[in-house]
XYZ file of C-alpha atoms in Angstrom:
666
model
C 0.000 0.000 0.000
C 1.375 3.396 -0.993
C 2.024 5.871 1.826
C 0.662 9.264 0.788
C 3.033 11.581 2.613
C 2.363 15.091 3.745
C 5.002 17.683 4.479
C 7.316 16.638 7.300
C 6.009 13.046 7.432
C 8.333 10.085 7.014
C 7.981 6.451 6.019
C 10.360 3.485 6.415
C 12.068 2.060 3.351
C 12.315 -1.719 3.134
C 14.196 -1.740 -0.178
C 17.605 -0.289 -0.990
C 17.339 -0.164 -4.794
C 14.722 2.437 -5.637
C 13.446 4.773 -8.301
C 12.302 8.307 -7.562
C 9.751 9.383 -10.152
C 8.978 13.049 -10.658
C 6.074 14.433 -12.664
C 5.437 18.113 -13.380
C 3.447 20.146 -15.850
C 6.508 21.615 -17.596
C 10.211 20.821 -18.006
C 12.020 21.037 -14.678
C 15.509 20.180 -13.460
C 15.941 17.230 -11.091
C 19.049 16.673 -8.997
C 20.175 15.312 -5.661
C 22.688 16.070 -2.932
C 24.475 13.754 -0.526
C 24.817 14.841 3.097
C 26.633 13.483 6.113
C 25.018 12.707 9.470
C 24.765 16.455 10.152
C 23.217 17.154 6.762
C 26.352 18.913 5.499
C 27.420 18.637 1.843
C 31.190 18.223 1.640
C 31.587 19.815 -1.790
C 30.295 20.035 -5.328
C 31.317 16.411 -5.855
C 28.441 15.476 -3.518
C 25.850 17.032 -5.869
C 24.322 15.057 -8.760
C 22.916 17.301 -11.502
C 22.507 17.324 -15.298
C 26.129 18.404 -15.783
C 27.381 15.578 -13.518
C 24.528 13.080 -13.334
C 26.152 10.097 -11.591
C 27.470 9.584 -8.087
C 28.081 6.336 -6.204
C 24.636 4.808 -5.718
C 22.840 7.699 -7.439
C 21.968 8.766 -10.982
C 19.795 11.693 -12.094
C 18.453 12.930 -15.429
C 20.822 14.651 -17.842
C 18.409 17.382 -18.922
C 15.230 19.200 -17.958
C 12.007 17.285 -18.554
C 8.410 17.120 -17.403
C 8.977 13.586 -16.071
C 12.089 12.190 -14.381
C 13.286 8.872 -13.030
C 16.160 9.014 -10.545
C 17.932 5.753 -9.709
C 19.080 5.180 -6.124
C 21.036 2.270 -4.623
C 21.314 2.958 -0.895
C 23.788 0.108 -0.404
C 26.163 1.745 -2.887
C 26.278 5.250 -1.413
C 29.429 6.063 0.597
C 29.426 5.077 4.263
C 29.701 8.739 5.275
C 26.418 9.572 3.526
C 23.386 9.692 5.810
C 21.071 11.877 3.731
C 20.051 11.980 0.050
C 18.023 15.101 -0.798
C 16.050 15.315 -4.054
C 16.036 18.798 -5.590
C 13.697 20.241 -8.219
C 14.209 23.557 -9.997
C 12.844 25.518 -12.915
C 15.395 26.060 -15.714
C 16.424 29.680 -16.216
C 16.958 31.560 -19.442
C 14.914 29.193 -21.619
C 11.633 31.090 -21.740
C 9.691 28.761 -19.445
C 7.840 29.436 -16.183
C 9.856 31.265 -13.532
C 7.877 30.158 -10.483
C 6.291 26.907 -9.390
C 3.073 28.748 -8.600
C 2.397 28.915 -12.345
C 2.472 25.112 -12.630
C 0.428 22.255 -11.296
C 1.813 20.864 -8.057
C 4.798 18.555 -8.751
C 4.277 14.903 -7.850
C 7.100 12.736 -6.475
C 6.914 8.986 -5.894
C 9.437 6.537 -4.439
C 9.045 3.158 -6.110
C 10.702 -0.226 -6.199
C 12.426 -1.457 -9.334
C 9.184 -3.193 -10.311
C 7.338 0.123 -10.278
C 5.444 -0.512 -7.032
C 4.978 2.773 -5.202
C 6.376 2.845 -1.679
C 5.554 6.473 -0.873
C 4.299 9.508 -2.766
C 4.207 13.226 -2.114
C 2.424 16.068 -3.896
C 4.327 19.325 -3.339
C 1.533 21.832 -2.869
C 1.621 25.447 -1.766
C 4.515 26.627 -3.937
C 4.159 30.148 -5.328
C 7.155 32.429 -5.983
C 9.659 29.626 -5.414
C 11.734 28.433 -8.366
C 13.610 25.644 -6.544
C 12.449 23.154 -3.937
C 13.800 20.325 -1.794
C 11.161 17.716 -2.614
C 12.046 14.908 -0.245
C 14.991 13.245 1.432
C 16.112 9.712 2.109
C 17.885 9.554 5.437
C 19.622 6.909 7.521
C 18.592 6.599 11.176
C 20.080 3.875 13.388
C 21.079 1.800 10.379
C 17.654 1.965 8.685
C 16.634 4.196 5.785
C 13.492 6.318 5.696
C 11.955 8.814 3.275
C 10.675 12.179 4.485
C 8.556 14.709 2.573
C 10.198 18.157 2.774
C 8.602 20.576 0.266
C 10.861 23.519 1.226
C 10.884 26.104 -1.564
C 13.341 28.874 -2.419
C 12.482 32.035 -4.321
C 16.200 32.546 -4.976
C 16.401 29.421 -7.108
C 19.133 26.800 -7.090
C 21.757 29.193 -5.754
C 19.691 29.940 -2.645
C 18.814 26.271 -2.184
C 22.430 25.108 -2.372
C 23.615 27.973 -0.183
C 21.091 26.937 2.450
C 22.717 23.492 2.369
C 25.970 25.218 3.450
C 27.679 24.685 0.094
C 30.333 27.442 -0.366
C 30.359 27.131 -4.180
C 26.547 27.402 -4.422
C 26.464 30.295 -6.893
C 29.002 28.957 -9.446
C 27.535 25.450 -9.228
C 24.010 26.750 -9.870
C 25.366 28.587 -12.910
C 26.989 25.427 -14.271
C 23.764 23.458 -13.738
C 21.684 26.057 -15.580
C 24.225 26.156 -18.411
C 24.129 22.353 -18.779
C 20.337 22.423 -18.783
C 20.221 25.147 -21.433
C 22.577 23.154 -23.662
C 20.474 20.013 -23.186
C 17.257 21.819 -24.071
C 18.890 23.285 -27.184
C 19.667 19.745 -28.377
C 16.260 18.297 -27.470
C 13.212 17.922 -29.693
C 9.976 19.774 -28.830
C 7.824 18.119 -26.182
C 4.614 16.426 -27.334
C 1.298 18.115 -26.592
C 0.283 17.893 -22.943
C -1.959 15.014 -22.020
C -5.447 15.464 -20.723
C -6.022 15.755 -17.012
C -7.586 12.319 -16.719
C -4.295 10.660 -17.787
C -1.476 12.953 -16.765
C -2.811 13.748 -13.320
C -4.381 10.457 -12.363
C -1.804 9.867 -9.639
C -2.156 13.279 -8.072
C -4.605 14.329 -5.378
C -6.801 17.079 -6.751
C -6.714 18.976 -3.480
C -3.780 20.225 -1.514
C -2.800 17.881 1.317
C -1.914 19.154 4.719
C 1.590 19.525 5.973
C 2.141 16.563 8.285
C 4.492 15.774 11.141
C 7.791 13.981 11.269
C 6.726 10.575 12.501
C 10.139 9.561 13.725
C 9.875 11.989 16.613
C 13.273 13.410 15.686
C 14.152 16.678 14.020
C 16.284 17.236 10.922
C 19.845 18.303 11.571
C 19.786 21.493 9.500
C 17.240 24.308 9.319
C 15.209 24.738 6.176
C 15.448 28.486 6.236
C 16.147 31.096 3.601
C 19.790 31.907 4.264
C 21.343 33.349 1.168
C 18.082 34.012 -0.623
C 17.605 37.501 -2.071
C 14.849 38.114 0.390
C 12.565 36.252 2.765
C 11.025 33.140 1.335
C 7.463 33.203 2.606
C 5.588 29.936 2.632
C 3.173 29.835 -0.243
C -0.213 31.330 0.691
C -2.349 28.192 0.375
C -0.026 25.855 2.277
C -0.366 25.802 6.030
C 1.534 23.833 8.623
C -0.630 20.863 9.543
C -3.788 21.912 7.830
C -4.386 25.364 9.249
C -7.096 27.601 7.795
C -5.680 29.877 5.055
C -6.143 33.643 5.211
C -9.510 34.584 3.761
C -8.094 37.268 1.465
C -5.275 35.102 0.058
C -5.875 34.226 -3.592
C -5.374 30.636 -4.693
C -2.127 29.849 -6.419
C -2.336 30.255 -10.156
C -2.439 26.887 -11.840
C -3.068 25.039 -8.593
C -5.578 22.246 -9.307
C -6.775 22.480 -5.707
C -8.075 26.033 -6.104
C -11.814 25.787 -6.598
C -13.068 29.215 -5.722
C -13.080 28.798 -1.943
C -10.406 27.912 0.598
C -7.892 25.158 0.014
C -8.714 21.714 1.364
C -6.037 20.906 3.934
C -7.215 17.480 5.071
C -5.205 14.381 4.289
C -5.585 13.077 0.705
C -6.851 9.698 1.914
C -9.883 11.421 3.440
C -10.655 13.582 0.426
C -13.195 13.114 -2.272
C -13.170 14.387 -5.817
C -13.299 18.191 -5.976
C -16.652 19.756 -6.830
C -16.997 22.003 -9.860
C -16.474 25.745 -9.374
C -19.241 27.201 -7.270
C -19.919 30.297 -5.183
C -17.941 30.409 -1.921
C -19.452 28.084 0.649
C -19.892 29.010 4.317
C -16.935 28.247 6.584
C -16.438 24.564 7.274
C -17.066 23.227 10.730
C -14.142 21.788 12.725
C -13.319 18.296 11.576
C -14.412 18.968 7.995
C -12.020 19.622 5.083
C -10.453 23.051 5.308
C -10.145 22.987 9.102
C -7.391 21.556 11.296
C -8.193 18.144 12.698
C -6.946 16.613 15.945
C -5.026 13.431 15.240
C -4.473 14.246 11.558
C -1.196 12.315 11.471
C -0.252 8.724 10.909
C -0.100 6.262 13.783
C -1.568 3.010 15.047
C -3.665 4.737 17.699
C -5.122 8.168 18.379
C -2.517 8.607 21.123
C 0.328 8.014 18.655
C -1.280 10.257 16.035
C -1.636 13.085 18.543
C 1.953 12.601 19.675
C 3.183 12.801 16.084
C 0.969 15.798 15.399
C 2.327 17.706 18.411
C 5.903 17.008 17.325
C 4.969 18.168 13.836
C 3.664 21.449 15.266
C 6.939 21.867 17.151
C 8.974 21.312 13.995
C 6.752 23.598 11.902
C 7.118 26.420 14.417
C 10.879 25.888 14.481
C 11.012 25.969 10.678
C 8.962 29.117 10.230
C 10.835 30.929 13.018
C 14.164 29.915 11.447
C 12.981 31.229 8.077
C 11.948 34.527 9.676
C 15.220 34.936 11.544
C 17.327 34.147 8.495
C 15.282 36.604 6.437
C 15.855 39.332 9.028
C 19.578 38.530 9.099
C 19.680 38.738 5.321
C 17.850 42.081 5.374
C 20.311 43.448 7.948
C 23.372 42.287 6.038
C 21.971 43.641 2.774
C 21.338 47.041 4.369
C 24.863 47.131 5.795
C 26.404 46.246 2.440
C 24.397 48.906 0.652
C 25.372 51.526 3.213
C 29.023 50.508 3.099
C 29.017 50.689 -0.695
C 27.435 54.125 -0.794
C 29.326 55.682 2.086
C 32.704 54.290 1.006
C 32.769 56.993 -1.666
C 33.571 60.346 0.006
C 31.551 62.172 -2.645
C 28.370 60.433 -1.548
C 28.764 61.867 1.935
C 28.521 65.407 0.637
C 25.108 66.980 0.677
C 22.060 64.815 1.111
C 23.195 61.788 -0.896
C 24.316 59.900 2.192
C 21.043 60.528 4.035
C 19.015 59.531 1.000
C 21.007 56.299 0.593
C 20.592 55.498 4.271
C 16.836 56.061 4.107
C 16.537 53.949 0.958
C 18.506 51.089 2.514
C 16.448 51.233 5.692
C 13.215 51.248 3.666
C 14.323 48.134 1.755
C 15.194 46.414 5.003
C 11.831 47.313 6.519
C 10.051 45.976 3.445
C 11.892 42.657 3.609
C 11.310 42.303 7.335
C 7.618 43.148 6.951
C 7.237 40.485 4.264
C 8.978 37.916 6.463
C 6.860 38.915 9.451
C 3.674 38.569 7.426
C 4.668 35.044 6.427
C 5.545 34.200 10.029
C 2.272 35.624 11.334
C 0.313 33.611 8.772
C 2.056 30.372 9.760
C 1.683 31.082 13.474
C -2.016 31.830 13.038
C -2.478 28.518 11.271
C -0.551 26.669 13.970
C -2.570 28.459 16.644
C -5.782 27.317 14.971
C -4.447 23.764 14.980
C -3.370 24.048 18.605
C -6.868 25.206 19.593
C -8.256 21.996 18.084
C -5.546 19.620 19.296
C -5.250 20.817 22.906
C -8.789 19.812 24.019
C -8.374 16.392 22.368
C -5.211 15.424 24.255
C -5.312 12.453 26.650
C -4.404 13.004 30.328
C -0.721 12.173 29.803
C -0.456 15.000 27.247
C -2.972 17.470 28.707
C -2.585 20.524 30.908
C -3.928 20.332 34.423
C -6.773 22.694 33.460
C -7.939 20.409 30.644
C -11.475 19.033 31.234
C -10.167 15.547 30.412
C -8.987 15.293 34.023
C -12.597 15.514 35.264
C -13.254 12.130 33.668
C -9.924 10.648 34.753
C -9.679 6.944 35.407
C -6.521 5.001 36.268
C -5.239 3.635 32.933
C -4.703 -0.011 32.087
C -1.658 0.662 29.895
C 1.342 2.983 30.080
C 1.184 5.856 27.551
C 3.939 6.418 25.028
C 4.807 9.923 26.275
C 4.309 12.453 29.048
C 3.881 16.231 29.099
C 6.571 18.057 31.080
C 5.438 21.572 30.256
C 5.046 23.943 27.332
C 7.488 25.473 24.857
C 7.304 28.913 23.240
C 9.397 31.120 20.979
C 9.641 34.919 21.314
C 8.360 35.372 17.757
C 5.103 33.597 18.671
C 4.318 34.311 22.308
C 0.669 33.402 21.824
C 1.467 29.831 20.739
C 2.515 27.135 23.205
C 3.620 23.677 22.083
C 3.310 20.777 24.554
C 6.705 19.437 25.599
C 6.296 15.678 25.331
C 8.964 13.147 26.328
C 8.824 9.423 25.740
C 8.194 6.961 28.530
C 9.895 5.416 30.359
C 12.072 8.415 31.135
C 15.571 8.128 29.720
C 16.995 10.881 31.963
C 16.308 12.116 35.442
C 14.839 15.555 36.081
C 16.391 18.514 37.865
C 13.968 21.195 39.064
C 16.272 24.187 39.504
C 15.367 26.167 42.628
C 18.168 28.705 42.117
C 17.868 32.317 41.057
C 17.576 32.923 37.329
C 16.385 35.814 35.149
C 12.593 35.824 34.989
C 11.099 36.462 31.559
C 7.994 38.093 33.016
C 10.071 40.551 35.055
C 8.781 39.190 38.372
C 11.182 38.887 41.284
C 11.206 35.661 43.269
C 13.212 35.355 46.463
C 15.041 32.141 47.319
C 12.295 30.839 49.630
C 9.581 31.380 47.030
C 11.669 29.688 44.332
C 12.203 26.643 46.572
C 8.461 26.430 47.161
C 7.656 26.802 43.444
C 10.288 24.220 42.530
C 8.880 21.639 44.944
C 5.331 22.412 43.744
C 6.514 21.685 40.200
C 8.157 18.444 41.344
C 4.931 17.328 43.037
C 2.954 18.128 39.862
C 5.383 16.086 37.746
C 5.271 13.172 40.192
C 1.468 13.272 40.329
C 1.259 13.132 36.545
C 3.634 10.170 36.430
C 1.570 8.346 39.030
C -1.637 9.179 37.150
C -0.549 7.875 33.738
C 0.902 4.538 34.865
C -1.352 1.571 35.660
C -1.915 0.819 39.328
C 1.153 -0.751 40.886
C 3.443 0.088 37.952
C 4.981 3.252 39.424
C 6.340 3.903 42.924
C 7.466 7.233 44.385
C 9.974 7.777 47.200
C 10.787 11.149 48.765
C 13.883 12.392 50.601
C 13.321 15.619 52.540
C 16.233 15.744 55.017
C 15.117 18.805 56.981
C 11.373 18.345 56.507
C 11.181 21.758 54.838
C 8.893 20.555 52.059
C 6.102 19.177 54.229
C 3.509 21.676 52.986
C 4.240 21.194 49.279
C 4.446 17.408 49.673
C 1.063 17.240 51.435
C -0.924 16.087 48.342
C 1.366 13.070 47.953
C 1.474 12.275 51.668
C -2.192 12.792 52.524
C -3.516 10.717 49.619
C -1.208 7.821 50.493
C 0.399 7.385 47.065
C 3.970 7.324 48.414
C 5.737 4.046 49.074
C 6.593 5.330 52.568
C 6.566 8.668 54.395
C 9.208 11.175 53.232
C 12.630 10.220 54.601
C 14.123 12.810 56.945
C 17.459 13.167 58.676
C 20.760 11.512 57.800
C 19.456 8.049 58.689
C 16.474 8.387 56.356
C 18.685 9.581 53.504
C 21.058 6.639 53.990
C 18.233 4.084 54.148
C 16.421 5.198 50.958
C 19.582 5.647 48.891
C 20.929 2.293 50.075
C 17.701 0.499 49.147
C 17.508 1.995 45.642
C 21.233 1.509 44.969
C 20.920 -2.154 45.936
C 17.890 -2.456 43.653
C 19.872 -1.113 40.679
C 22.699 -3.567 41.409
C 20.335 -6.560 41.618
C 18.489 -5.767 38.401
C 21.714 -5.073 36.513
C 23.233 -8.370 37.617
C 20.091 -10.268 36.643
C 19.879 -8.626 33.225
C 23.572 -8.976 32.444
C 23.492 -12.592 33.549
C 20.585 -13.283 31.236
C 18.367 -14.410 34.114
C 15.879 -11.634 34.943
C 13.529 -14.276 36.384
C 16.088 -14.947 39.137
C 15.149 -11.804 41.067
C 14.043 -12.503 44.665
C 10.395 -13.558 45.179
C 8.112 -10.593 45.770
C 10.576 -8.192 44.153
C 8.787 -4.959 43.187
C 9.171 -4.655 39.411
C 7.477 -1.268 39.103
C 9.223 1.871 37.903
C 10.753 3.810 40.801
C 10.999 7.597 41.199
C 13.085 9.259 43.904
C 12.300 12.912 44.692
C 15.204 14.620 46.467
C 14.395 17.959 48.102
C 16.774 20.607 49.399
C 19.968 18.994 48.106
C 22.801 18.996 49.310
C 21.634 19.593 52.895
C 21.809 16.342 54.881
C 23.982 14.519 52.292
C 27.463 13.228 53.039
C 30.039 12.217 50.445
C 28.766 8.638 50.285
C 25.197 9.808 49.701
C 26.383 12.156 46.937
C 28.168 9.295 45.187
C 25.037 7.151 45.445
C 23.010 9.923 43.847
C 25.459 10.101 40.969
C 25.221 6.340 40.574
C 21.419 6.438 40.470
C 21.441 9.267 37.913
C 23.821 7.363 35.617
C 22.685 3.750 36.001
C 19.138 4.015 37.319
C 17.087 4.906 34.202
C 18.162 1.779 32.322
C 16.678 -0.428 35.062
C 13.629 1.664 35.934
C 14.970 3.869 38.754
C 14.548 7.588 38.074
C 15.787 10.651 39.919
C 14.048 14.004 40.393
C 16.262 16.576 42.087
C 14.938 19.816 43.578
C 18.129 21.775 44.110
C 20.060 24.998 43.628
C 23.359 24.275 41.932
C 25.022 27.211 43.637
C 24.322 25.722 47.062
C 26.218 22.592 46.010
C 29.176 24.554 44.604
C 31.358 23.407 47.516
C 31.607 19.998 45.842
C 33.258 21.644 42.832
C 33.474 19.617 39.604
C 32.524 16.423 41.452
C 28.839 17.101 40.790
C 29.182 18.283 37.175
C 28.383 14.792 35.806
C 25.276 14.711 37.996
C 23.865 17.963 36.612
C 24.701 16.939 33.046
C 22.900 13.614 33.488
C 19.630 15.361 34.419
C 17.195 17.344 32.303
C 17.043 20.833 33.804
C 13.565 22.297 34.268
C 12.592 25.504 36.024
C 9.655 26.444 38.272
C 9.202 29.739 36.385
C 9.300 30.457 32.622
C 12.859 30.575 31.309
C 14.420 30.329 27.827
C 17.065 27.708 28.619
C 16.058 24.773 26.415
C 17.772 24.624 23.027
C 17.046 22.211 20.205
C 20.010 20.895 18.188
C 18.062 21.234 14.945
C 18.078 25.005 14.331
C 19.511 26.216 17.641
C 16.427 28.045 18.909
C 16.342 28.907 22.604
C 12.876 27.747 23.616
C 11.061 29.241 26.581
C 9.994 26.500 28.970
C 6.820 26.917 31.045
C 6.214 24.473 33.924
C 2.861 22.603 34.056
C 1.628 24.001 37.353
C -1.801 23.250 38.773
C -4.186 26.246 38.515
C -4.539 28.113 41.831
C -7.450 26.841 43.894
C -7.928 23.735 41.744
C -8.551 20.411 43.464
C -7.660 18.349 40.393
C -4.398 17.131 41.911
C -6.050 15.781 45.047
C -8.873 14.178 43.050
C -6.487 12.423 40.666
C -4.153 11.235 43.421
C -7.088 9.967 45.446
C -8.148 7.745 42.536
C -4.554 6.577 42.113
C -4.345 5.657 45.812
C -7.651 3.746 45.681
C -6.518 1.825 42.606
C -3.215 0.958 44.303
C -4.995 -0.347 47.391
C -7.323 -2.473 45.261
C -4.350 -3.798 43.279
C -2.469 -4.772 46.471
C -5.343 -6.805 47.877
C-alpha cells in the first residue's frame, strides 16, 4: 500500500534499490545532494545534476524534462552519507515558467524497481519559489526512511544550495543552468500535454496538509532562507498541519486544488473528488475539510497520532521561526552592504546623498522584514488554529492540568507512550505554546532548579519562594507520572532531610500514594539511597546474567521515582556518590531521579557534581528560555505545568490513584 506523505512526514524504506519518479506540468531540473550525518554537503562532488549526473549509488536525469526517473542504490552510497536530498528547480533563461506557482503541483513517488509505489508526495503550496527540496532519504540507526520536505526557495538553485551550506553554491548553480540550457537546445519539442484524466491520475486534486515527522526526531539542518535575495514566505495556500488559510489570500495560479473557496487541507486519503467551481461556501465546521483536525497524522492509535501531530507542530514552528530569523539577518546584512558601498565613496557623503542612501537602505530592510513577518504571522495563526483543536483532544498524559479531560480521569490499564513536562514557546510567537512531550519510560532524570535565574515576566522571586515553586513543580510532575501509569506500575519515594517541604508534599502524603513517608534526617537519607542503589545492582546483575527471572520472590518490578528535596543539605560524600550512581545507572533499570536543588548551594563539591547535573534534564519552576534544540539552535522558553490556583484536580487524581493501588495490592 502506498504511503501518501504530507510535508514533514516520514515512512520506512524496506528496499535499498529504488526509483524516484517526478512528474510536473513543464520541463524542470531534477538533482540530488548527498549529506553526512549532520546534513552537510562536503563539496560540489556530492551534488548530482545534469552536468554531472552520476554519483556512487545515485543517478539523475541529464536534462530538464516534465517527467524524471532518478535511480538510487542505498547500499552503494558512501558510508559517510546519511542523507540523500532530491532537488527540483525551474530552468532559467529558456523562456519557461519562472515560479512553481504557475504550474500544477509537482508529484514525487518513491518506487521499487518493479514500479510498485512505496511512498508519494504532492508538493503543494509553492508560489514564488523556483527551486524546492522535494524529499529526502535519510539513515537513522542503520535503517533508511523517506521524508517529505517541500521547502521552496524564491532565490532558485543558488539559494537552495547555499542553504545546504555549500560554499560554491552560486558557481555550481550557474553550471547546472548552463548544462540544462545546452540540453534543451539539443532536445526535440515536447509532445502536446496530455489530458487531465491521464497525466494527473496519480495526483490528489486537493492540496494535502503539511504533516508531522513521525520519527519523533528533528532534521539536523534548518530549512530556512539563508542566502536568498529576500525572505522566502511559505506559499499562501499551504499551512503547517492543515491550518485555515487567510480569507483574502488568492489561490495559487495553476493550482488544481483552487476551486473558488479555501484550500482543502485534510489528508488526501480522506478527500473526495473536488466539486466544480461554485460560489464560496460558508466556513467549514471543525473536523471537515479546510479545518485543522486533531489526530491528523499517521499512527496506530489516536494517542500516537496526537503525539506525532504535536511534534509536527513543534517542527513547523521551528522551521517558520528559522525562516523569519534568516530573512531578518539577510535584510540586515543587505542594508549594511548597501550603506558601506554608498558611504565608502567620500563624494556620496557630501550633501544629502548619504542621508538619501541610508533612508533607501532602511526602507528596503523594513520591506523585507515586513514580508517575512507577514509570512511568520500567517504560519503562526495557522498553527494556533491547529493548537486550539488539538489541545482539548489530548489524553491526560499530554494534557494541561486545566484540561477538562482530568474531570473524567480513570486510572489507565496501559502505560502511555509519552508524558507532558510543560510547554514550549518562541519569542516570535508568544501566543502559541507547544506541549513538551517526552517518551516513557524516562531516559533521563529531572532537575527542578530552585536557584535564582532571570525571569522572563520581570517578576522577582526570592530564594524561599523559588524553593516552594520548585517543589510544587516536582509534586505536579510526580502526580502526573503516578496518574498515567497503571496501578502498581509506578512507585514514588521522597527524601526531605530537613522536613522543609512538608507543605508542598502534602498532596502526595495525605492521599497515600507514596511508598513510605518522606525520609528525613541523615538516617532516612542513607536508608532510601541504600535500598535503591541495591535495587539497581540486583536488576543489573540479573539482566547482564541473562536471568531476569532470578530476582528474589516478591521483588517490586514497578518503575521507581526518587524525589530529592533541598539537596545537598543532609547529604554526606557517600550519599552524593550514590546519587550520581542512580542518575547514571538508574534509568536503564527503571529507577529515576528528580532533584529539587540549587546548583550554587552545592558549589562546595566543585566539579565532582558536574556529571550529575549533566545527566539530568534541567527544568525551572518559572518560565525561562534555557532549552535549546540541536536542529536550528532556537532557545525555547519552557513553562512548567503548574496546577491552577485553587484547583482540586491534583487531590482528586491522586485519590483515585491511591484507591486503585490499594485495590491492586489486595
